[in-house]
mmCIF file of C-alpha atoms and ligand atoms in Angstrom:
data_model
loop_
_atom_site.group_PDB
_atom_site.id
_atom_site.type_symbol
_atom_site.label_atom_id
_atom_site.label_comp_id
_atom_site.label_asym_id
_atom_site.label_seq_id
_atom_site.Cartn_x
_atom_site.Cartn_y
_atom_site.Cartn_z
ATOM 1 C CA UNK A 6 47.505 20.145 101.068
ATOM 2 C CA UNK A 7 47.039 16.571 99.430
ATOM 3 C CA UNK A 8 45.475 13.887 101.771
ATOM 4 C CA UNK A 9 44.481 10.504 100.476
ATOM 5 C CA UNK A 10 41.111 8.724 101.607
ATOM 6 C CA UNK A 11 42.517 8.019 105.251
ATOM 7 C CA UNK A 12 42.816 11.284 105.740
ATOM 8 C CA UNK A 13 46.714 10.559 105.128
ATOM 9 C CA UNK A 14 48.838 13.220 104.359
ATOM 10 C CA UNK A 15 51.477 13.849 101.035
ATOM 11 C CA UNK A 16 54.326 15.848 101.431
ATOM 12 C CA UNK A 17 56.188 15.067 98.346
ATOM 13 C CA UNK A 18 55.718 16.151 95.192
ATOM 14 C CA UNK A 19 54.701 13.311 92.420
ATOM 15 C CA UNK A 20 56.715 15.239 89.748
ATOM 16 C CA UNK A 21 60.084 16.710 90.877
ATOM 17 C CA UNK A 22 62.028 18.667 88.050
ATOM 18 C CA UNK A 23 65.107 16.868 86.454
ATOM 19 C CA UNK A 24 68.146 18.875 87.931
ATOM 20 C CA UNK A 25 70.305 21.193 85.984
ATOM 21 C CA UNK A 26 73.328 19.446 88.298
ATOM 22 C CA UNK A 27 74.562 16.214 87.756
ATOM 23 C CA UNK A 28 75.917 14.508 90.778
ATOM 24 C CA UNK A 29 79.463 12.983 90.289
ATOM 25 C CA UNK A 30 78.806 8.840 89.940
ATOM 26 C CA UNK A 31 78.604 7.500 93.306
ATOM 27 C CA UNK A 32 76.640 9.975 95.101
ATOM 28 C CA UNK A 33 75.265 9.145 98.378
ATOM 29 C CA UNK A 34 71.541 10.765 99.466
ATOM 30 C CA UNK A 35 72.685 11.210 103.286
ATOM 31 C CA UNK A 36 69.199 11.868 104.427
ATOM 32 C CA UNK A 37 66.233 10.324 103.409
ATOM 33 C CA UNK A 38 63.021 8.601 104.565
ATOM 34 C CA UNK A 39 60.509 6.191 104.015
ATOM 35 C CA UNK A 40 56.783 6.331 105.209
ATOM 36 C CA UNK A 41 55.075 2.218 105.267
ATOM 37 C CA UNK A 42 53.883 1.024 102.952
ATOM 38 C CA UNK A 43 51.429 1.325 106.500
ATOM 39 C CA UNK A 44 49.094 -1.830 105.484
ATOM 40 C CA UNK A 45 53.296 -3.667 105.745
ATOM 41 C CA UNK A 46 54.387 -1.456 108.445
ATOM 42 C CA UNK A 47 52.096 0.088 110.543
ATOM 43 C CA UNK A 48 52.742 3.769 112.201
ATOM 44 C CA UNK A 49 53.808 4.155 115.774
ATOM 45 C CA UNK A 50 50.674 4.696 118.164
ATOM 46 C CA UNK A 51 52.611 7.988 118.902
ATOM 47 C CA UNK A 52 53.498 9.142 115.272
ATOM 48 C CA UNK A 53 52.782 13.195 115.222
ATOM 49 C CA UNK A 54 51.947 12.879 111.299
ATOM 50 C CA UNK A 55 50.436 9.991 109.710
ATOM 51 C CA UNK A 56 51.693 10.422 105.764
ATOM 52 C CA UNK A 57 50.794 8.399 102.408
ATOM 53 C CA UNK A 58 53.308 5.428 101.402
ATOM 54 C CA UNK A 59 56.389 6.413 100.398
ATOM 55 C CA UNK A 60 57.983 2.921 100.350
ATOM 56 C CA UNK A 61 61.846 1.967 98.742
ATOM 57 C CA UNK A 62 60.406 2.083 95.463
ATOM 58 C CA UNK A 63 59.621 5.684 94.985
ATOM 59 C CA UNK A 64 62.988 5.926 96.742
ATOM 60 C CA UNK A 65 64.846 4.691 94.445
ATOM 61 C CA UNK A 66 63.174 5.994 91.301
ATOM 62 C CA UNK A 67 63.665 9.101 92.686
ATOM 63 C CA UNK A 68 67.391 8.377 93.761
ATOM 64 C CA UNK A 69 67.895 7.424 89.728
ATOM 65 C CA UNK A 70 65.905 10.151 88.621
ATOM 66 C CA UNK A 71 68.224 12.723 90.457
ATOM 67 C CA UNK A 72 71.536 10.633 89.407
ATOM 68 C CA UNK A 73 72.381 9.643 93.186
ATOM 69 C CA UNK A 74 73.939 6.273 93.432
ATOM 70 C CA UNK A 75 73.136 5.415 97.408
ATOM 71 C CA UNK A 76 71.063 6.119 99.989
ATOM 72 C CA UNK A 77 71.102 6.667 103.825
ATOM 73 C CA UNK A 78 67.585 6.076 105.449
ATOM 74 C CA UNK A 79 66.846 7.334 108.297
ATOM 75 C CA UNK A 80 64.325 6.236 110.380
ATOM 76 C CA UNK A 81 61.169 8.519 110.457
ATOM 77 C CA UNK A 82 59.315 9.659 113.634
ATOM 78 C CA UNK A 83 56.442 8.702 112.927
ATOM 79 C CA UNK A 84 57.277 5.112 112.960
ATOM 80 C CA UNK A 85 59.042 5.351 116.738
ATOM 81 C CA UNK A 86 61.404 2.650 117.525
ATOM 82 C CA UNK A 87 60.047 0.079 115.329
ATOM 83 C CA UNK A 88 62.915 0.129 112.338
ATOM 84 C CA UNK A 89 60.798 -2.536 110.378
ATOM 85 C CA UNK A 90 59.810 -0.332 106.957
ATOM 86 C CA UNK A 91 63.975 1.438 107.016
ATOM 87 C CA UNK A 92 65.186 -2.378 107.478
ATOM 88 C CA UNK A 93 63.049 -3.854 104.880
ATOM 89 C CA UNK A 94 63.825 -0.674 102.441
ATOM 90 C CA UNK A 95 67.268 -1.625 103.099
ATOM 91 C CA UNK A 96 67.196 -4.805 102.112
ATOM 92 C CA UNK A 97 65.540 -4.122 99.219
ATOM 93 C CA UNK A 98 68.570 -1.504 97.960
ATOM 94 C CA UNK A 99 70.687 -4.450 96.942
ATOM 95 C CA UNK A 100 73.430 -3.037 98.992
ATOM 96 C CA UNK A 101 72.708 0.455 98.144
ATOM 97 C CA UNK A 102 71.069 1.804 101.251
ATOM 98 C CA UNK A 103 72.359 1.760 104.693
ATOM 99 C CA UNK A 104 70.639 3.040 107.773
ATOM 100 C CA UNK A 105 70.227 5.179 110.990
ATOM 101 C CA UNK A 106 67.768 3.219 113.611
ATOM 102 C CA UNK A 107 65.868 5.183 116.027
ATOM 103 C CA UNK A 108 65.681 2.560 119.604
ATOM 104 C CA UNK A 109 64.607 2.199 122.410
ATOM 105 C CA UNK A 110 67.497 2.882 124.610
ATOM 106 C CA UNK A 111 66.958 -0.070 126.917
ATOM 107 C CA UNK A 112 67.322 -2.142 123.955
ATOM 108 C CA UNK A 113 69.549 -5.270 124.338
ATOM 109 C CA UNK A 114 72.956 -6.053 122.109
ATOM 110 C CA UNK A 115 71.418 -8.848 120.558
ATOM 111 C CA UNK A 116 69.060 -6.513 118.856
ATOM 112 C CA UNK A 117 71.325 -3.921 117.916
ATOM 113 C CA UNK A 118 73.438 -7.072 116.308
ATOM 114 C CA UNK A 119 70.975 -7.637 114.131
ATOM 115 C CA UNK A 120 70.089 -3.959 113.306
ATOM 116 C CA UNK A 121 74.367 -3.680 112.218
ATOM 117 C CA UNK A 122 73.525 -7.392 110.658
ATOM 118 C CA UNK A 123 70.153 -5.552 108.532
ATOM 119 C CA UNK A 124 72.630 -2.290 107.480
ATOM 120 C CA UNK A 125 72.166 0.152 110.573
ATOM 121 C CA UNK A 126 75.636 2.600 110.804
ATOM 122 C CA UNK A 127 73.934 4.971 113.317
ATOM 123 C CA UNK A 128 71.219 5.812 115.770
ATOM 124 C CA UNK A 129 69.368 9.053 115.975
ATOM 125 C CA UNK A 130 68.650 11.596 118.887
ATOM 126 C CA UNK A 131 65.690 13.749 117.982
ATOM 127 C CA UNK A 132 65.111 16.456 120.408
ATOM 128 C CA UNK A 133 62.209 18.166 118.431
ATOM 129 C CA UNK A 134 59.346 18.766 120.913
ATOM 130 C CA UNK A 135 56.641 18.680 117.479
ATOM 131 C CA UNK A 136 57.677 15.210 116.910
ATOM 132 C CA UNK A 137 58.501 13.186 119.981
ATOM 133 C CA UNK A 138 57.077 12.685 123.386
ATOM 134 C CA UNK A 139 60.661 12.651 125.273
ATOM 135 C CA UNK A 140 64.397 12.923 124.786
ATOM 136 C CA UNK A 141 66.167 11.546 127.764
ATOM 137 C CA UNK A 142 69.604 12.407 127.574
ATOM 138 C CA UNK A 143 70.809 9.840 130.462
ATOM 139 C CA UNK A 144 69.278 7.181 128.409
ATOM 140 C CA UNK A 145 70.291 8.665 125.294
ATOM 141 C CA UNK A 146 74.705 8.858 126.560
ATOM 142 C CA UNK A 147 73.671 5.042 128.095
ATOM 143 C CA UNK A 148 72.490 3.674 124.840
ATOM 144 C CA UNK A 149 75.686 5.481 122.918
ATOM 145 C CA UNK A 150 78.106 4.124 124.393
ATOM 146 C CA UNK A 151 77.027 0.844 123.735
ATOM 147 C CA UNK A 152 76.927 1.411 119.967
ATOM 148 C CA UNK A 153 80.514 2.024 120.203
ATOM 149 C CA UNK A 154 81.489 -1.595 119.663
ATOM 150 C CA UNK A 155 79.729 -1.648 116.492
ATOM 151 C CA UNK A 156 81.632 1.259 115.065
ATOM 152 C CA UNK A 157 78.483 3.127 114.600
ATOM 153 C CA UNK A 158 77.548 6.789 115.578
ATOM 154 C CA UNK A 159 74.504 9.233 116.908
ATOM 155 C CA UNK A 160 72.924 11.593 114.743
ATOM 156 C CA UNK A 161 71.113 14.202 116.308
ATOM 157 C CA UNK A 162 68.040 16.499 115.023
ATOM 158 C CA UNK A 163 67.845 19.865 117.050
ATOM 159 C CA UNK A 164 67.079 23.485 116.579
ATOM 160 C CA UNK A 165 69.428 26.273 117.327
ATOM 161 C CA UNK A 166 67.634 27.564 119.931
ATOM 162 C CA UNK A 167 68.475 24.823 122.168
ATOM 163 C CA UNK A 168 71.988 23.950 121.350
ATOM 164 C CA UNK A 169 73.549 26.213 124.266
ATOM 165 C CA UNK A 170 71.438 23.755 126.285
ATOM 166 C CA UNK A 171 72.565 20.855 124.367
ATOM 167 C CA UNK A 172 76.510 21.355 124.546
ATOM 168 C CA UNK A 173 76.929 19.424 127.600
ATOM 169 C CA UNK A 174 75.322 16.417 126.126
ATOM 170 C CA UNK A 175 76.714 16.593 122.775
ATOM 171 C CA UNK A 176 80.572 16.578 124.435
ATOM 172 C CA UNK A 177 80.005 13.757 126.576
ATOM 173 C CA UNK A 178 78.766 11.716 123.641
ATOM 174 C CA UNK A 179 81.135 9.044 123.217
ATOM 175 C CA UNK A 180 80.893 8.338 119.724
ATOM 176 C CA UNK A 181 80.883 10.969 116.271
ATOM 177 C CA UNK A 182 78.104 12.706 116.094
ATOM 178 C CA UNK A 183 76.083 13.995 112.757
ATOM 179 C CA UNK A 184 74.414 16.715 113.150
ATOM 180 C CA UNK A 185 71.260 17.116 111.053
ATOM 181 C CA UNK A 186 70.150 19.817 108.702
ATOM 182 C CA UNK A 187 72.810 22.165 110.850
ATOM 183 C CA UNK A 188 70.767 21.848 114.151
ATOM 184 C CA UNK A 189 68.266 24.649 111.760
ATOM 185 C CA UNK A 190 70.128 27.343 112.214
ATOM 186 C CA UNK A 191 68.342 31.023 110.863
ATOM 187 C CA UNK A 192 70.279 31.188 107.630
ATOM 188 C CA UNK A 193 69.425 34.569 107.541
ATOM 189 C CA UNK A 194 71.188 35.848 109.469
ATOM 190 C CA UNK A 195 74.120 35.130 107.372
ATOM 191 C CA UNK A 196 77.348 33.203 108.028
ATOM 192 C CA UNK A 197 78.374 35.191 110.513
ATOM 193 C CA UNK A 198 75.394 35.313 112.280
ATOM 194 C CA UNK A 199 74.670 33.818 115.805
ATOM 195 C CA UNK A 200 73.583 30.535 115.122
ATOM 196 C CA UNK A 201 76.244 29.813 112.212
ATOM 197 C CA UNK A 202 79.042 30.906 115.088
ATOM 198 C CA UNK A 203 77.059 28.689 117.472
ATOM 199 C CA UNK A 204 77.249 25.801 115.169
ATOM 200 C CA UNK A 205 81.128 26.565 114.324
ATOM 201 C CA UNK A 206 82.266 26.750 117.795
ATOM 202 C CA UNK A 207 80.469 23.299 118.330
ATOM 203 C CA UNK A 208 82.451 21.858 115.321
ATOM 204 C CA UNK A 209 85.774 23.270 116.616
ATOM 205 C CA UNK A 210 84.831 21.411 119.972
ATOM 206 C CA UNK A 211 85.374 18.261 118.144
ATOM 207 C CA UNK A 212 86.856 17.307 115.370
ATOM 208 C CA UNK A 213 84.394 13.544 115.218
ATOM 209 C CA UNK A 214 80.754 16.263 114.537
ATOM 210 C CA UNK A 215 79.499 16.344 111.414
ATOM 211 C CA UNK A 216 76.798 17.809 109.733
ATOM 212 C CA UNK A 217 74.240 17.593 106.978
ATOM 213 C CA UNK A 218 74.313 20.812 104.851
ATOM 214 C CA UNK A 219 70.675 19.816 103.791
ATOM 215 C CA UNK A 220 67.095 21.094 103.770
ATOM 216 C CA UNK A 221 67.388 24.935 101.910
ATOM 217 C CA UNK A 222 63.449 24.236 102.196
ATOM 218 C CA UNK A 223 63.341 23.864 105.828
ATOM 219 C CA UNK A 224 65.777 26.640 106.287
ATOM 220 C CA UNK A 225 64.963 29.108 104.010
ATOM 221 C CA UNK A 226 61.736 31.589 104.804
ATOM 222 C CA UNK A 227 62.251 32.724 101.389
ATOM 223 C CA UNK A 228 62.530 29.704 99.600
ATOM 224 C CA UNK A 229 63.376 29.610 95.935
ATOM 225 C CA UNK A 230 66.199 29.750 94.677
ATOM 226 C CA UNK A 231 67.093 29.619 98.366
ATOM 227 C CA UNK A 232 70.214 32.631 98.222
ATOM 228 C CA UNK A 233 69.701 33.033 101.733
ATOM 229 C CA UNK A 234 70.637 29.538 102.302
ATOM 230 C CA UNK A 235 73.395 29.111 100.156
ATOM 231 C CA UNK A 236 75.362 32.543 101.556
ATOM 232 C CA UNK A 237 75.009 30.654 105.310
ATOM 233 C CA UNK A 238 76.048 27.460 103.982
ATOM 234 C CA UNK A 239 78.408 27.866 101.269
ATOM 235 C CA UNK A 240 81.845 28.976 103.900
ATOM 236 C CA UNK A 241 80.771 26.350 105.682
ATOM 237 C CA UNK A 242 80.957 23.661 103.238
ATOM 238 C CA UNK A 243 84.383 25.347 102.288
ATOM 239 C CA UNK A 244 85.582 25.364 106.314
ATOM 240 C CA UNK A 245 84.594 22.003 107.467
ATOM 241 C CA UNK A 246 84.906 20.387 103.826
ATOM 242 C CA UNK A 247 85.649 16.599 105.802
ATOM 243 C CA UNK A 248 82.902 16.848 107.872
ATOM 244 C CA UNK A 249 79.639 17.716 105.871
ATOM 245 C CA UNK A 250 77.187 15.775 104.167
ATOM 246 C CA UNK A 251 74.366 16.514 101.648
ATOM 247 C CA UNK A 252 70.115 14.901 101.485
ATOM 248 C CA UNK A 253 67.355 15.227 99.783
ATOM 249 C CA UNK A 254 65.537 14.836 102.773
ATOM 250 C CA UNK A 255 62.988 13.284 100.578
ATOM 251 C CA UNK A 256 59.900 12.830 101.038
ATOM 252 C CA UNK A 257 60.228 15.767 103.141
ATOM 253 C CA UNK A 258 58.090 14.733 106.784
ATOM 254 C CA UNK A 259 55.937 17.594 107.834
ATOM 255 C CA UNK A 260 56.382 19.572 104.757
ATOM 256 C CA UNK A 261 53.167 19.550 102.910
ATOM 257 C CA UNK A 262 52.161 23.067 103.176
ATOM 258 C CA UNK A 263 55.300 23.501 101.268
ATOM 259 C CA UNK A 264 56.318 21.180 98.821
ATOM 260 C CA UNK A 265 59.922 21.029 97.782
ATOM 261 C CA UNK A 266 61.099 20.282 93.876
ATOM 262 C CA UNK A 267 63.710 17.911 94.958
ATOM 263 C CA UNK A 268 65.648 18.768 91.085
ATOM 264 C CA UNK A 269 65.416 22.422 92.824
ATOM 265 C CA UNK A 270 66.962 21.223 96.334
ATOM 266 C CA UNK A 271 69.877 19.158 93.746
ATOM 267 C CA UNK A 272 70.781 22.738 92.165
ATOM 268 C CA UNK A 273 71.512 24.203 95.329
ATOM 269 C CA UNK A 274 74.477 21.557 95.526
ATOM 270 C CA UNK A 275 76.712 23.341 93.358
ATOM 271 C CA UNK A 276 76.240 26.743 94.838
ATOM 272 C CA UNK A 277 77.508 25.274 98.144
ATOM 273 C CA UNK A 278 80.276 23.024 96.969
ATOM 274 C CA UNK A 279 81.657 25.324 94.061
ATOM 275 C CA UNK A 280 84.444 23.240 92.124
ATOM 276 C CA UNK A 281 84.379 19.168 91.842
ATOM 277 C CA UNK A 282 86.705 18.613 94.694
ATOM 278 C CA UNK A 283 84.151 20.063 97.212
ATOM 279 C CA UNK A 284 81.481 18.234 95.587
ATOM 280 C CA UNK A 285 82.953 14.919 95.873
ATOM 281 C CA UNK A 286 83.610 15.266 99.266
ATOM 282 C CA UNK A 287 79.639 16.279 100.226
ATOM 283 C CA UNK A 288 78.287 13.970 98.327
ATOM 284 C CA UNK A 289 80.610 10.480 98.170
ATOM 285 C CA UNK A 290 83.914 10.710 100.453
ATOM 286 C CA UNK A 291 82.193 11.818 103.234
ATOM 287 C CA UNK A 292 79.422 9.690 103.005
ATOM 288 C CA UNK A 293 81.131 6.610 102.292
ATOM 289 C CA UNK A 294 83.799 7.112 105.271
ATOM 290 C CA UNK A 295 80.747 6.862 107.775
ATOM 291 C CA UNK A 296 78.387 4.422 105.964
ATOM 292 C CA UNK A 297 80.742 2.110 103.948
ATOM 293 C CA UNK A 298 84.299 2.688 105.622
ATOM 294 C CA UNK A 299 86.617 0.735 103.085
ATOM 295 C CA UNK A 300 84.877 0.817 100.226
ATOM 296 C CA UNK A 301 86.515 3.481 98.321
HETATM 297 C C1 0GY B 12 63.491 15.435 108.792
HETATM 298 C C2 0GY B 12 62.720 16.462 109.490
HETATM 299 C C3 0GY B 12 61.528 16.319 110.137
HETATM 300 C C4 0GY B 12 60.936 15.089 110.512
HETATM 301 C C5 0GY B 12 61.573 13.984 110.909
HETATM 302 O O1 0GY B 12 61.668 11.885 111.831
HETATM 303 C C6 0GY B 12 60.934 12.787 111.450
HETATM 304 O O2 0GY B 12 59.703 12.749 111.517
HETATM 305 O O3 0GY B 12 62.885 13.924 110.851
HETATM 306 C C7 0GY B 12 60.802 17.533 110.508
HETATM 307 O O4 0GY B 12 59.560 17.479 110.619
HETATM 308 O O5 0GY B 12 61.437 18.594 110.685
HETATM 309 O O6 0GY B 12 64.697 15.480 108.766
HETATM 310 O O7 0GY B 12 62.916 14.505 108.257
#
């Protein structure tokens, strides 16, 4: 494990592999972070991991370097409601980036103005105990439907083992809901396996949740080349072809004991959206509907 001076922690690797895939032009990284810089944007008092900088600069070299076009940044949990370093990463895009805001839900519609005003399409729910304090679902359904105005929606991090608990909560949500890296559902298992029916049955509940067919180095205990993954992912990506989106995840919170090749996580792409048509849905139709509806 890498850790800088401050005891700071890296979680990224400083030289990812150029992938074998290249994305069609236009590709849109659905899911990505970034950390500061702190000495700019300090870390929530409650962060659960305090990483290096990973600021919009390494985000975007890294977005060229892997032949994406646009970003989604979404805001980290380790700098709580404060969307300062996604908003400022944002600006600095030139119109390439767009965001998902983690709030307070007792904040005011002035401030979520501004947030749509600074390139915020979403907010997100996180429900993992490791990484924040509380998840108040009253609040949470309160706070949604007063995004609904602005067009935006809730994205929602999980694991599978709670999403018969969840199901209540996600139907009532008034808005569409994304659904990140699956809810982590045990890929091995299959795709027939309980937590890919789980997830199916949720996505046949509603025809406004989507999800982000991302992390194979999250999901996968066996990790490279991730085939475990890719057979629980790939009739997915064929079944719900509209509704799924594709990140890098980059720079990977939390993951420093191991350390994805991002050019590795970009060659999984093909083996879950086999022909062009697929892939242009994952990675620019689908995107673009939720983060910059009109623009192709
Ligand atoms: C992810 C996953 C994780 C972390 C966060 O906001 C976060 O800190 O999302 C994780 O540790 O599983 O999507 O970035």
């Amino acid at each position: 494990m890498s850790t800088d001076r401050q005891g700071r922690i890296r979680s990224w690797t400083l030289d990812p592999s150029r992938p074998r895939y290249r994305p069609p032009a236009g590709a849109v990284d659905a899911h990505c972070h970034v950390f500061g810089p702190a000495a700019r944007f300090p870390f929530s008092p409650k962060a659960k991991y305090h990483p290096e900088d990973a600021g919009p600069e390494m985000l975007f070299a890294l977005r060229d370097r892997l032949g994406f076009s646009r970003n989604v940044i979404v805001q980290a949990s380790c700098h709580g409601t404060d969307n300062a370093a996604t908003l400022d990463a944002i600006a600095k895009s030139g119109g390439l980036a767009r965001g998902v805001a983690v709030v307070d839900p007792g904040i005011g519609d002035e401030e979520l103005d501004g947030l749509h005003a600074g390139g915020i399409r979403g907010i997100r729910f996180n429900f993992l105990k490791r990484l924040v304090d509380d998840a108040p679902k009253d609040r949470f359904l309160d706070v949604a439907r007063r995004i609904a105005r602005l067009g935006w929606h809730v994205v929602v991090y999980f694991e599978a083992d709670i999403l018969a608990e969840l199901r209540p909560f996600l139907e009532a949500l008034p808005v569409p809901v994304v659904i990140d890296h699956m809810g982590r559902p045990d890929v091995t298992q299959g795709p027939d396996g309980a937590d890919m029916r789980a997830l199916r049955a949720l996505l046949d509940s509603r025809q406004d949740i989507w999800v982000k067919t991302s992390c194979p180095d999250r999901l996968s205990p066996h990790g490279e080349p991730y085939d475990d993954f890719v057979a629980a992912v790939r009739p997915l990506v064929e079944a719900y072809s509209d509704r799924v989106l594709w990140g890098t995840d980059w720079p990977h919170p939390t993951m420093e004991h191991r350390i994805p090749d991002d050019g590795r996580l970009v060659d999984v792409i093909p083996r879950i959206a086999v022909n062009g048509a697929l892939q242009r849905k994952l990675l620019i139709d689908n995107p673009m509907r939720l983060y910059w509806p009109g623009l192709i």
